[in-house]
Amino acid sequence: MVKKKSPANPASDPYREREQQKYDNPVPSREFLMDFIADQARPQTRDQLGRALELEDPDALEGLRRRLIAMERDGQVIRNRRGGYVPVDNEELLRGRIIGHQDGYGQFAPDVGGERIYISPRDMRMVLHGDRAVVRVTGTNHEGQPAGILVEVLERANKTLVGRFHEESGVGFVVPSNKRLHQDVIVPGDAHKNAGNGELVVVQISQQPTVRRQPIGEVIQVLGEHIKPGTEIETAQLIYGIPMEWPEAVQKELQRIPDEVTEADKQGRKDLRDLPLVTIDGADARDFDDAVFAEPKPSGWRLVVAIADVSHYVRPGSALDREARNRGNSVYFPRNVVPMLPEKLSNGLCSLNPDVDRLCMVCDMLIGSGGAIRRSSFYRGVMRSHARLLYDEVAAMLVDGDQKLRDKHKTLVPHLENLHGLYQSLRKARNRRGAIDFDTTETQIVFDDNGIIQNIEPVERNDAHRLIEECMLAANQATARYLHKQKLPSLFRNHEGPDEDRLDNLNRFLAETGLKLGGGDDPQPADFAKLLRSVQSRPDKHLIQTVMLRSLKQAVYHPENTGHFGLAMDEYAHFTSPIRRYPDLLVHRGIGHVADGGKGPTFPVGKDELLSLGEHLSMTERRADEATRDAEAILKCQYIRDKVGEEFNGTVTGVTGFGLFVELDELYVDGLVHVTQLENDFFRFDPIGHHLTGERTGKVYRLTDRVRVRIARVDPDERKVDLAMLGTLDPNGELEEAAEGGDRPAAKRGGRKRGPKGGVKKQPKAESAKSDDGEPAKKGRRRRSGSRRR
């Protein structure tokens, strides 16, 4: 049966008003075209679409041509061999991003969400990690995972990369340092720029890979044989493609932005300059994007969260906006930051510095005594921060009663006490919701004046950290509700619960420990929280907590709200950090659109654009994580390389088929005890129980076991710390048993094949000290104070 065509009436385009706001000569919206093409009996050429839509004006036809080209570039449609357009994102065709694996195969992460799709090594020859593509779902692979084939490459992610140059039999090639880039880059004889064999280089890709040929490039910079101290951050930036230079167009736009807030900019805004708003951050923070104030009300509390109004200065379509979107977020390395916005804005005009007028976007909430948000409003304001306070000094005033500090800030102490009282209500509400709280340790790298690491130390969170975190969570929750109520197209911060496979593995592990997670096949956050509370007195609580944490997914940005599992919130969005996160800037623009009298659905951003943008911003967040972990791994190797031969106690933080990752006490550095460095035995790996078991001796090594090890080798270039096992520790910290032959070189262990060598383990991303994000805090490093990932 032939499908009947829908009437082609562009006047019925539901997004017509939005298009008229954006363009002088609007053509049918992307959404309308997608629906129209999908509703036809067969693919439509551009000429057929023009006739069907009755577009006769040359300008309209040219607009249609450009729109279809843009839609094809963005992967919304593809053209068949006859020039007919076919919509993507149906049951078979999907667009998204390639995720490479060092073994040659890949995965495909669709923009629309859902399960990742397996890509064979053959198809992976045509792409590199990070490329955007269209994939056709073809069935499942041998492990039952969805499988697909590559249909079209939409966008190449790698224009330059870092790796080691080698030459064999007259052929030059670069082995990428990023292990997800699984193909070597061929470097012709006249393009190696005198790079020596084994040297670290930057190569520019001139020809992307095809099914028959590897990528081809030329060396544009020689970095040397080793990563020099002081260059580890720049190297990580190059390896992961972190944008570092500001385009000339951005520089020109900055020249037109004033150095101070003008009187004209303050007009039409609510004046909050007399309200004692304060910022509370870490000692090394430089960009202050949130200020808070609370006062008691008969039914609870009023909470005002004022956020820097970046949207006033960074306009849609400007060079500043394009570069901010490209960067996605600021990247906080141990010693410096690669900002999303130029310093003139991030540390200057947009930063809520004390005693100066600043433009802000305000979330004004009434919160009940039980901690629930009763109502909220959003408006543009002008404010003046009354103080720049530090976490430690606020905690000292509120918790420790430091009289000297209380006298110093005596006019603000009553307002801080109000904030503390509100925090206690919000904390109770958090517990009632069943939000998941994992007990983890964050660390920071401390440098001396010469940039040399002095030590790595844990960061203690106090009530001031938690106070600000709860205020930001409340504002973000209120924002998500507002977006939903106003039907504003925007990005939500979604965090889904464990999928079926992860949940099955978690339940099998818990069964081995005599525990059970409530909720059956659909556990809720409260079930996780209840189980965590029940194991606090058990000696294996850290093991249980670690496995539970690893069962959860990573939070992502998406235009469809699915709630936040970790926070036990039905709605959640990012509002509180537009200086350093593009999603927050987008949310501010939507709120401003309504504040200016517009209706939510007419906000000029389409759902399909949001899908691509959400995927891109989730990618830039992951890219920042990988780059900062890599820089920290190099720094930590440099820190401990003079400790080779020394012995340390430590904790097993990872168990794999090739060995144990151990975090060293006091140093907070991970290294690998390779399986060949254990007892003279054959060890079997149990991925469900997270342990290795010796077949002959019965010796078991589990996640979170306490052990004693010796540092055997350190290689900063490869981010590797090799450890030798000396034995396990009993509950009193005494060496329980020496490893039988475990301290011998691998070459003397019977010729057993050696697997992957170990290094500084790339830890899951740590939540920062001022966090309002959805994933529970993970053990590991800390960004600089004030660099909140929310």
PDB file of C-alpha atoms in Angstrom, residues 69-209:
ATOM      1  CA  ILE A  69      23.160  21.062   2.700  1.00  0.00           C
ATOM      2  CA  ALA A  70      23.320  22.018   6.387  1.00  0.00           C
ATOM      3  CA  MET A  71      20.944  19.203   7.324  1.00  0.00           C
ATOM      4  CA  GLU A  72      23.083  16.753   5.360  1.00  0.00           C
ATOM      5  CA  ARG A  73      26.240  18.084   7.040  1.00  0.00           C
ATOM      6  CA  ASP A  74      24.649  17.678  10.475  1.00  0.00           C
ATOM      7  CA  GLY A  75      23.468  14.176   9.690  1.00  0.00           C
ATOM      8  CA  GLN A  76      19.724  14.862   9.761  1.00  0.00           C
ATOM      9  CA  VAL A  77      19.328  13.580   6.202  1.00  0.00           C
ATOM     10  CA  ILE A  78      21.473  11.719   3.704  1.00  0.00           C
ATOM     11  CA  ARG A  79      21.207  11.628  -0.089  1.00  0.00           C
ATOM     12  CA  ASN A  80      20.904   8.377  -1.971  1.00  0.00           C
ATOM     13  CA  ARG A  81      22.530   7.740  -5.328  1.00  0.00           C
ATOM     14  CA  ARG A  82      19.617   9.354  -7.183  1.00  0.00           C
ATOM     15  CA  GLY A  83      19.838  12.550  -5.147  1.00  0.00           C
ATOM     16  CA  GLY A  84      16.823  11.765  -3.002  1.00  0.00           C
ATOM     17  CA  TYR A  85      16.893  12.805   0.653  1.00  0.00           C
ATOM     18  CA  VAL A  86      16.347  10.173   3.344  1.00  0.00           C
ATOM     19  CA  PRO A  87      15.790  11.118   7.012  1.00  0.00           C
ATOM     20  CA  VAL A  88      18.248   9.837   9.610  1.00  0.00           C
ATOM     21  CA  ASP A  89      17.402   8.792  13.189  1.00  0.00           C
ATOM     22  CA  ASN A  90      14.838   6.200  12.193  1.00  0.00           C
ATOM     23  CA  GLU A  91      14.986   2.583  13.307  1.00  0.00           C
ATOM     24  CA  GLU A  92      17.984   1.777  11.103  1.00  0.00           C
ATOM     25  CA  LEU A  93      19.897   4.985  10.355  1.00  0.00           C
ATOM     26  CA  LEU A  94      21.433   6.792  13.304  1.00  0.00           C
ATOM     27  CA  ARG A  95      23.890   9.648  13.670  1.00  0.00           C
ATOM     28  CA  GLY A  96      26.338  10.063  16.485  1.00  0.00           C
ATOM     29  CA  ARG A  97      29.991   9.844  17.443  1.00  0.00           C
ATOM     30  CA  ILE A  98      32.632   7.141  16.989  1.00  0.00           C
ATOM     31  CA  ILE A  99      34.381   5.858  20.121  1.00  0.00           C
ATOM     32  CA  GLY A 100      37.609   4.104  19.236  1.00  0.00           C
ATOM     33  CA  HIS A 101      39.291   1.196  20.993  1.00  0.00           C
ATOM     34  CA  GLN A 102      43.004   0.420  20.892  1.00  0.00           C
ATOM     35  CA  ASP A 103      42.258  -3.138  19.703  1.00  0.00           C
ATOM     36  CA  GLY A 104      40.856  -1.837  16.421  1.00  0.00           C
ATOM     37  CA  TYR A 105      37.105  -2.170  16.843  1.00  0.00           C
ATOM     38  CA  GLY A 106      34.883   0.706  17.866  1.00  0.00           C
ATOM     39  CA  GLN A 107      31.574   1.748  19.319  1.00  0.00           C
ATOM     40  CA  PHE A 108      29.026   4.219  18.055  1.00  0.00           C
ATOM     41  CA  ALA A 109      27.210   6.505  20.515  1.00  0.00           C
ATOM     42  CA  PRO A 110      23.942   7.701  18.904  1.00  0.00           C
ATOM     43  CA  ASP A 111      22.831  11.294  19.463  1.00  0.00           C
ATOM     44  CA  VAL A 112      19.370  10.049  20.382  1.00  0.00           C
ATOM     45  CA  GLY A 113      20.713   7.997  23.274  1.00  0.00           C
ATOM     46  CA  GLY A 114      20.226   4.308  23.821  1.00  0.00           C
ATOM     47  CA  GLU A 115      22.681   1.459  23.664  1.00  0.00           C
ATOM     48  CA  ARG A 116      26.068   1.843  22.009  1.00  0.00           C
ATOM     49  CA  ILE A 117      26.528   0.048  18.692  1.00  0.00           C
ATOM     50  CA  TYR A 118      29.474  -2.193  17.828  1.00  0.00           C
ATOM     51  CA  ILE A 119      31.547  -1.155  14.787  1.00  0.00           C
ATOM     52  CA  SER A 120      33.814  -3.771  13.197  1.00  0.00           C
ATOM     53  CA  PRO A 121      37.565  -3.235  12.704  1.00  0.00           C
ATOM     54  CA  ARG A 122      36.968  -3.117   8.933  1.00  0.00           C
ATOM     55  CA  ASP A 123      34.607  -0.146   9.171  1.00  0.00           C
ATOM     56  CA  MET A 124      36.842   1.484  11.761  1.00  0.00           C
ATOM     57  CA  ARG A 125      39.540   1.755   9.073  1.00  0.00           C
ATOM     58  CA  MET A 126      37.557   4.685   7.604  1.00  0.00           C
ATOM     59  CA  VAL A 127      37.241   6.704  10.811  1.00  0.00           C
ATOM     60  CA  LEU A 128      39.086   7.799  13.921  1.00  0.00           C
ATOM     61  CA  HIS A 129      37.968   8.246  17.501  1.00  0.00           C
ATOM     62  CA  GLY A 130      35.716  11.270  17.863  1.00  0.00           C
ATOM     63  CA  ASP A 131      34.513  11.429  14.254  1.00  0.00           C
ATOM     64  CA  ARG A 132      30.791  12.018  13.721  1.00  0.00           C
ATOM     65  CA  ALA A 133      29.066   9.596  11.376  1.00  0.00           C
ATOM     66  CA  VAL A 134      25.848   7.994  10.197  1.00  0.00           C
ATOM     67  CA  VAL A 135      25.558   4.280  10.960  1.00  0.00           C
ATOM     68  CA  ARG A 136      23.063   1.682   9.792  1.00  0.00           C
ATOM     69  CA  VAL A 137      22.013  -0.844  12.442  1.00  0.00           C
ATOM     70  CA  THR A 138      22.382  -4.329  10.965  1.00  0.00           C
ATOM     71  CA  GLY A 139      21.687  -6.679  13.878  1.00  0.00           C
ATOM     72  CA  THR A 140      23.890  -7.962  16.702  1.00  0.00           C
ATOM     73  CA  ASN A 141      27.465  -9.181  17.011  1.00  0.00           C
ATOM     74  CA  HIS A 142      28.655 -12.481  18.477  1.00  0.00           C
ATOM     75  CA  GLU A 143      28.238 -11.130  22.017  1.00  0.00           C
ATOM     76  CA  GLY A 144      24.667 -10.042  21.439  1.00  0.00           C
ATOM     77  CA  GLN A 145      25.481  -6.302  21.235  1.00  0.00           C
ATOM     78  CA  PRO A 146      23.791  -4.130  18.606  1.00  0.00           C
ATOM     79  CA  ALA A 147      26.029  -3.922  15.538  1.00  0.00           C
ATOM     80  CA  GLY A 148      26.141  -1.517  12.650  1.00  0.00           C
ATOM     81  CA  ILE A 149      27.987  -0.480   9.515  1.00  0.00           C
ATOM     82  CA  LEU A 150      29.302   2.930   8.562  1.00  0.00           C
ATOM     83  CA  VAL A 151      27.122   4.800   6.048  1.00  0.00           C
ATOM     84  CA  GLU A 152      28.667   8.265   5.954  1.00  0.00           C
ATOM     85  CA  VAL A 153      31.251  10.354   7.801  1.00  0.00           C
ATOM     86  CA  LEU A 154      29.761  13.714   8.833  1.00  0.00           C
ATOM     87  CA  GLU A 155      32.637  15.439  10.573  1.00  0.00           C
ATOM     88  CA  ARG A 156      36.290  14.687  11.210  1.00  0.00           C
ATOM     89  CA  ALA A 157      37.374  15.278  14.797  1.00  0.00           C
ATOM     90  CA  ASN A 158      41.143  14.973  14.415  1.00  0.00           C
ATOM     91  CA  LYS A 159      42.989  17.598  12.416  1.00  0.00           C
ATOM     92  CA  THR A 160      46.195  17.250  14.451  1.00  0.00           C
ATOM     93  CA  LEU A 161      47.410  14.679  16.942  1.00  0.00           C
ATOM     94  CA  VAL A 162      50.415  13.875  19.112  1.00  0.00           C
ATOM     95  CA  GLY A 163      52.420  10.676  18.936  1.00  0.00           C
ATOM     96  CA  ARG A 164      55.835   9.102  18.521  1.00  0.00           C
ATOM     97  CA  PHE A 165      57.512   9.196  15.147  1.00  0.00           C
ATOM     98  CA  HIS A 166      59.077   5.983  13.856  1.00  0.00           C
ATOM     99  CA  GLU A 167      60.739   5.027  10.605  1.00  0.00           C
ATOM    100  CA  GLU A 168      61.014   1.459   9.368  1.00  0.00           C
ATOM    101  CA  SER A 169      62.294   0.367   5.949  1.00  0.00           C
ATOM    102  CA  GLY A 170      62.158   3.975   4.797  1.00  0.00           C
ATOM    103  CA  VAL A 171      58.526   4.455   5.780  1.00  0.00           C
ATOM    104  CA  GLY A 172      57.725   7.067   8.415  1.00  0.00           C
ATOM    105  CA  PHE A 173      54.681   6.862  10.652  1.00  0.00           C
ATOM    106  CA  VAL A 174      53.359   8.316  13.910  1.00  0.00           C
ATOM    107  CA  VAL A 175      51.868   6.143  16.659  1.00  0.00           C
ATOM    108  CA  PRO A 176      49.233   8.305  18.432  1.00  0.00           C
ATOM    109  CA  SER A 177      49.670   8.862  22.176  1.00  0.00           C
ATOM    110  CA  ASN A 178      45.882   8.760  22.610  1.00  0.00           C
ATOM    111  CA  LYS A 179      45.239   4.999  22.666  1.00  0.00           C
ATOM    112  CA  ARG A 180      41.711   5.451  21.313  1.00  0.00           C
ATOM    113  CA  LEU A 181      43.258   6.578  18.028  1.00  0.00           C
ATOM    114  CA  HIS A 182      43.866   3.076  16.776  1.00  0.00           C
ATOM    115  CA  GLN A 183      45.527   3.852  13.420  1.00  0.00           C
ATOM    116  CA  ASP A 184      49.073   5.013  12.825  1.00  0.00           C
ATOM    117  CA  VAL A 185      49.504   8.110  10.655  1.00  0.00           C
ATOM    118  CA  ILE A 186      51.694   7.651   7.579  1.00  0.00           C
ATOM    119  CA  VAL A 187      54.301  10.414   7.196  1.00  0.00           C
ATOM    120  CA  PRO A 188      55.857  10.671   3.692  1.00  0.00           C
ATOM    121  CA  GLY A 189      59.617  11.107   3.457  1.00  0.00           C
ATOM    122  CA  ASP A 190      59.495  14.848   2.808  1.00  0.00           C
ATOM    123  CA  ALA A 191      57.037  15.557   5.663  1.00  0.00           C
ATOM    124  CA  HIS A 192      58.803  14.360   8.824  1.00  0.00           C
ATOM    125  CA  LYS A 193      60.521  17.707   9.589  1.00  0.00           C
ATOM    126  CA  ASN A 194      63.754  15.988  10.688  1.00  0.00           C
ATOM    127  CA  ALA A 195      61.967  14.136  13.476  1.00  0.00           C
ATOM    128  CA  GLY A 196      64.148  11.484  15.049  1.00  0.00           C
ATOM    129  CA  ASN A 197      63.121   7.885  15.525  1.00  0.00           C
ATOM    130  CA  GLY A 198      61.071   7.594  18.723  1.00  0.00           C
ATOM    131  CA  GLU A 199      60.611  11.342  19.203  1.00  0.00           C
ATOM    132  CA  LEU A 200      57.319  12.837  20.319  1.00  0.00           C
ATOM    133  CA  VAL A 201      55.804  14.976  17.543  1.00  0.00           C
ATOM    134  CA  VAL A 202      52.687  16.879  16.535  1.00  0.00           C
ATOM    135  CA  VAL A 203      51.367  15.685  13.176  1.00  0.00           C
ATOM    136  CA  GLN A 204      48.792  17.438  11.008  1.00  0.00           C
ATOM    137  CA  ILE A 205      46.494  15.080   9.117  1.00  0.00           C
ATOM    138  CA  SER A 206      46.310  15.980   5.431  1.00  0.00           C
ATOM    139  CA  GLN A 207      44.295  12.948   4.292  1.00  0.00           C
ATOM    140  CA  GLN A 208      41.805  11.185   6.510  1.00  0.00           C
ATOM    141  CA  PRO A 209      41.660   7.365   6.535  1.00  0.00           C
TER     142      PRO A 209
END
